[in-house]
Coordinates of C-alpha atoms and ligand atoms in Angstrom, one line a residue:
X1 CA -40.1 -78.2 -63.8
X2 CA -43.3 -78.1 -62.3
X3 CA -43.4 -82.6 -62.9
X4 CA -40.0 -81.9 -60.7
X5 CA -41.5 -80.0 -58.2
X6 CA -44.2 -81.9 -58.1
X7 CA -43.2 -85.6 -57.6
X8 CA -40.2 -84.1 -55.0
X9 CA -43.4 -82.7 -53.0
X10 CA -45.1 -85.9 -53.2
X11 CA -42.0 -88.1 -52.4
X12 CA -41.0 -85.5 -49.4
X13 CA -44.8 -86.6 -48.7
X14 CA -43.4 -90.4 -48.6
X15 CA -40.8 -90.4 -46.9
X16 CA -42.1 -88.3 -43.9
X17 CA -45.3 -91.4 -43.8
X18 CA -42.2 -93.4 -43.2
X19 CA -40.6 -91.9 -41.0
X20 CA -43.9 -91.0 -39.3
X21 CA -45.5 -95.3 -38.5
X22 CA -43.3 -96.5 -36.0
X23 CA -43.5 -92.9 -34.0
X24 CA -47.7 -93.8 -35.0
X25 CA -47.6 -96.8 -33.5
X26 CA -45.7 -95.8 -30.5
X27 CA -48.0 -93.0 -30.1
X28 CA -51.4 -95.6 -30.9
X29 CA -50.2 -98.2 -28.9
X30 CA -49.0 -96.0 -26.2
X31 CA -53.6 -95.1 -26.2
X32 CA -54.4 -98.4 -25.8
X33 CA -52.1 -99.7 -22.6
X34 CA -53.3 -96.8 -20.8
X35 CA -57.2 -97.6 -21.2
X36 CA -58.4 -99.0 -17.6
X37 CA -57.9 -102.4 -18.0
X38 CA -60.6 -104.8 -17.5
X39 CA -62.0 -106.2 -13.5
X40 CA -62.8 -109.5 -15.9
X41 CA -58.9 -109.9 -17.4
X42 CA -57.5 -109.0 -14.0
X43 CA -59.6 -111.5 -12.4
X44 CA -57.9 -113.8 -15.2
X45 CA -54.5 -113.2 -14.2
X46 CA -54.9 -113.0 -10.3
X47 CA -56.6 -116.6 -10.2
X48 CA -55.1 -118.2 -13.1
X49 CA -51.4 -116.9 -13.7
X50 CA -49.5 -117.0 -11.3
X51 CA -46.5 -115.8 -12.9
X52 CA -48.7 -112.9 -13.2
X53 CA -48.7 -112.7 -9.1
X54 CA -44.8 -113.7 -8.8
X55 CA -43.7 -109.8 -10.9
X56 CA -43.6 -106.8 -9.3
X57 CA -45.5 -104.4 -8.7
X58 CA -44.0 -101.8 -11.9
X59 CA -44.0 -105.1 -14.7
X60 CA -47.3 -106.4 -13.2
X61 CA -48.4 -102.9 -14.4
X62 CA -46.5 -102.7 -17.6
X63 CA -47.6 -106.2 -19.1
X64 CA -51.3 -105.6 -18.4
X65 CA -50.9 -102.8 -20.8
X66 CA -48.5 -104.6 -23.0
X67 CA -51.7 -108.2 -22.7
X68 CA -54.2 -105.2 -23.9
X69 CA -52.3 -104.3 -27.2
X70 CA -51.2 -107.4 -28.5
X71 CA -55.4 -108.7 -27.5
X72 CA -55.9 -105.6 -29.8
X73 CA -54.1 -106.6 -33.0
X74 CA -53.7 -110.3 -33.0
X75 CA -56.5 -112.2 -33.9
X76 CA -57.8 -115.3 -32.2
X77 CA -59.4 -118.1 -33.9
X78 CA -61.3 -121.0 -32.0
X79 CA -60.6 -124.5 -33.6
X80 CA -61.9 -128.4 -33.2
X81 CA -65.4 -126.6 -32.2
X82 CA -63.6 -124.0 -28.7
X83 CA -65.4 -121.3 -29.1
X84 CA -62.8 -118.9 -28.1
X85 CA -63.3 -116.4 -24.7
X86 CA -61.6 -113.9 -22.5
X87 CA -60.4 -115.7 -20.2
X88 CA -58.2 -117.9 -23.2
X89 CA -57.4 -114.9 -24.8
X90 CA -56.3 -113.6 -21.6
X91 CA -54.0 -116.4 -20.1
X92 CA -52.4 -116.6 -23.5
X93 CA -51.9 -113.5 -24.3
X94 CA -50.4 -113.1 -20.6
X95 CA -48.0 -115.3 -20.6
X96 CA -46.3 -114.2 -24.4
X97 CA -46.3 -110.8 -23.3
X98 CA -43.8 -111.8 -20.4
X99 CA -41.2 -112.5 -23.6
X100 CA -42.1 -108.9 -24.3
X101 CA -41.5 -107.2 -20.6
X102 CA -37.9 -105.3 -22.1
X103 CA -38.5 -105.8 -25.7
X104 CA -38.9 -102.7 -26.7
X105 CA -42.2 -102.7 -27.7
X106 CA -41.5 -105.6 -30.3
X107 CA -44.8 -107.5 -30.0
X108 CA -44.3 -110.2 -32.5
X109 CA -44.5 -108.3 -35.2
X110 CA -45.0 -111.4 -38.0
X111 CA -47.6 -113.1 -35.8
X112 CA -51.2 -112.6 -37.3
X113 CA -53.1 -115.9 -36.1
X114 CA -53.2 -117.6 -32.8
X115 CA -55.5 -120.9 -33.3
X116 CA -56.6 -122.8 -30.3
X117 CA -58.1 -126.0 -29.9
X118 CA -59.8 -127.7 -26.7
X119 CA -56.9 -130.2 -26.3
X120 CA -53.9 -131.8 -28.6
X121 CA -54.6 -131.5 -32.6
X122 CA -53.5 -134.2 -34.5
X123 CA -50.7 -132.8 -37.4
X124 CA -49.8 -135.2 -40.8
X125 CA -45.6 -134.9 -40.2
X126 CA -43.7 -136.9 -43.6
X127 CA -39.8 -137.9 -42.1
X128 CA -37.2 -138.8 -44.9
X129 CA -35.8 -142.5 -43.9
X130 CA -33.2 -142.5 -46.3
X131 CA -32.6 -143.0 -49.8
X132 CA -36.3 -141.6 -51.5
X133 CA -37.9 -143.5 -48.6
X134 CA -40.7 -141.1 -46.6
X135 CA -42.4 -142.0 -44.0
X136 CA -45.8 -140.0 -43.4
X137 CA -47.5 -140.3 -39.6
X138 CA -50.2 -138.3 -37.4
X139 CA -48.6 -136.6 -34.4
X140 CA -50.4 -135.3 -32.1
X141 CA -49.0 -131.2 -30.8
X142 CA -49.5 -129.7 -27.6
X143 CA -48.2 -126.4 -29.9
X144 CA -46.8 -125.5 -32.7
X145 CA -45.4 -121.9 -34.1
X146 CA -45.3 -121.3 -38.5
X147 CA -42.8 -119.1 -39.3
X148 CA -45.8 -117.3 -41.0
X149 CA -46.7 -115.5 -38.5
X150 CA -49.8 -118.2 -36.6
X151 CA -49.1 -120.0 -33.5
X152 CA -51.8 -123.2 -33.2
X153 CA -51.9 -124.1 -28.9
X154 CA -54.2 -126.6 -27.0
X155 CA -56.3 -125.5 -24.8
X156 CA -55.9 -127.6 -22.2
X157 CA -51.9 -128.1 -22.4
X158 CA -52.4 -124.1 -21.9
X159 CA -54.7 -124.0 -18.8
X160 CA -52.4 -126.7 -17.2
X161 CA -49.5 -125.3 -17.5
X162 CA -50.3 -121.6 -16.2
X163 CA -51.3 -123.6 -13.3
X164 CA -48.5 -125.4 -13.1
X165 CA -45.3 -122.6 -13.3
X166 CA -42.6 -124.9 -11.6
X167 CA -42.5 -127.5 -13.8
X168 CA -39.6 -126.0 -16.7
X169 CA -43.7 -126.9 -18.7
X170 CA -44.8 -124.4 -20.3
X171 CA -46.4 -124.5 -23.7
X172 CA -46.9 -120.3 -24.5
X173 CA -44.0 -119.5 -23.1
X174 CA -42.1 -122.8 -25.9
X175 CA -44.2 -121.3 -28.4
X176 CA -44.0 -117.9 -28.5
X177 CA -40.0 -118.5 -28.3
X178 CA -39.6 -119.6 -31.5
X179 CA -42.1 -117.3 -32.9
X180 CA -38.8 -114.4 -31.4
X181 CA -36.7 -117.4 -33.2
X182 CA -38.8 -117.0 -36.4
X183 CA -38.8 -113.1 -36.7
X184 CA -35.2 -113.3 -39.2
X185 CA -36.8 -116.6 -41.0
X186 CA -36.2 -120.0 -39.9
X187 CA -35.9 -120.6 -36.5
X188 CA -32.5 -121.5 -35.8
X189 CA -31.9 -121.3 -32.3
X190 CA -31.2 -117.0 -32.3
X191 CA -33.8 -114.3 -32.0
X192 CA -32.6 -110.9 -33.5
X193 CA -30.0 -110.1 -30.7
X194 CA -29.7 -105.9 -29.7
X195 CA -26.2 -104.8 -27.2
X196 CA -25.3 -105.9 -25.4
X197 CA -26.0 -109.6 -26.0
X198 CA -24.0 -110.0 -28.8
X199 CA -23.8 -113.0 -31.4
X200 CA -20.5 -114.3 -30.8
X201 CA -21.0 -115.1 -27.3
X202 CA -24.9 -116.6 -27.7
X203 CA -23.1 -119.0 -29.8
X204 CA -20.6 -120.0 -27.5
X205 CA -22.7 -121.0 -25.0
X206 CA -25.4 -121.9 -26.4
X207 CA -23.5 -124.4 -28.2
X208 CA -22.1 -125.7 -25.4
X209 CA -25.0 -125.6 -22.9
X210 CA -26.6 -127.6 -26.2
X211 CA -24.5 -130.0 -26.3
X212 CA -24.5 -130.8 -22.1
X213 CA -27.9 -131.6 -22.4
X214 CA -27.7 -134.1 -25.7
X215 CA -24.6 -135.5 -23.2
X216 CA -26.4 -135.7 -20.1
X217 CA -29.0 -136.8 -21.9
X218 CA -27.5 -139.7 -23.9
X219 CA -26.7 -140.8 -20.8
X220 CA -29.8 -141.1 -19.0
X221 CA -29.2 -138.1 -16.6
X222 CA -31.9 -135.8 -14.6
X223 CA -31.5 -132.2 -15.6
X224 CA -32.7 -129.5 -14.9
X225 CA -34.4 -128.7 -18.6
X226 CA -36.7 -130.7 -20.6
X227 CA -34.9 -133.3 -22.4
X228 CA -36.6 -132.5 -25.7
X229 CA -34.0 -129.7 -25.7
X230 CA -31.9 -131.6 -27.2
X231 CA -33.3 -132.2 -30.2
X232 CA -32.2 -129.7 -32.3
X233 CA -31.1 -125.8 -31.2
X234 CA -34.4 -124.2 -31.8
X235 CA -36.0 -126.4 -29.2
X236 CA -33.0 -125.6 -26.9
X237 CA -33.9 -121.8 -27.0
X238 CA -37.5 -122.5 -26.7
X239 CA -37.3 -124.9 -23.7
X240 CA -34.5 -122.8 -22.3
X241 CA -37.5 -119.7 -22.2
X242 CA -39.4 -122.0 -20.4
X243 CA -37.1 -123.0 -17.9
X244 CA -35.5 -119.6 -17.1
X245 CA -38.9 -118.5 -16.3
X246 CA -40.3 -121.4 -14.7
X247 CA -37.1 -122.6 -13.1
X248 CA -34.6 -119.4 -13.0
X249 CA -33.2 -120.5 -9.6
X250 CA -32.4 -124.6 -10.5
X251 CA -31.5 -122.7 -13.8
X252 CA -29.2 -120.0 -12.7
X253 CA -27.4 -122.4 -9.4
X254 CA -26.6 -125.0 -12.7
X255 CA -26.2 -122.9 -16.0
X256 CA -25.4 -120.0 -15.2
X257 CA -23.9 -118.9 -18.3
X258 CA -26.6 -119.7 -19.9
X259 CA -29.2 -117.8 -17.7
X260 CA -26.9 -114.8 -17.5
X261 CA -27.1 -114.7 -21.5
X262 CA -31.3 -115.1 -21.2
X263 CA -30.9 -112.1 -18.5
X264 CA -29.1 -109.8 -20.7
X265 CA -31.7 -111.4 -24.3
X266 CA -34.6 -110.7 -22.0
X267 CA -33.9 -108.0 -19.8
X268 CA -35.7 -110.2 -17.2
X269 CA -34.6 -111.3 -13.4
X270 CA -37.0 -113.4 -12.7
X271 CA -34.5 -115.6 -10.1
X272 CA -35.3 -112.1 -7.9
X273 CA -39.1 -112.7 -8.6
X274 CA -39.5 -114.2 -5.0
X275 CA -42.2 -118.1 -4.9
X276 CA -45.9 -117.4 -5.2
X277 CA -46.5 -119.6 -7.2
Ligands
ZN301 ZN1 -40.9 -126.3 -30.5

């Protein structure tokens, strides 16, 4: 009898802790968000991130809080001799958190570490050439997102992209869109969807727009979305995210359904943010 009571008490404590964990995390994050935002970090946002300046004031404030949480929870490591500075950390965090502004505090739950190289880095890839033939080659990359909770970035490209906020190319937005996609496992172009976004509408619009981009690229036509998006559905989602934030008005005009689905997913309307870039 005593054993049973002890077991039930233990079980009740474990269940309480499990139920309380999300509340404790929310409470801890709120305390971090409420801290004073360091002056040096603010200078980086003002001088290096034009996208930040284009945000409405309430979103700027939320972003500053999110940056503080992100920088508390994620680890940064310099590679290839690079020393990580606060400017690097804030520049990366600001753009990564832009995707989260209305995502109900989902701070990339699988992501642990961000590796940063001074410039493009070389990776060894293998490609099946049919039959038993496999070709191995070294490829230069600007960024990578692994489903094991790691993002790899080139600082040279981050800097260029951050200050060229209207060209539809942004390696941080791209790789962190992959992270959102990889929350459920391997990237397939379908991130974790919650109402009002429904899977059927997402699939229908993304399929149609992906096919359209592939057709336009094959015909050599000028496209709003970068041709790299025609590679596969996962790249299409990452490229569409870059376009959504950096060429919002163009996307809204020429790909209104795609814009609408992404507006619903990110719960943001960058086309209305004005142009301070
Ligand atoms: Zn990609």
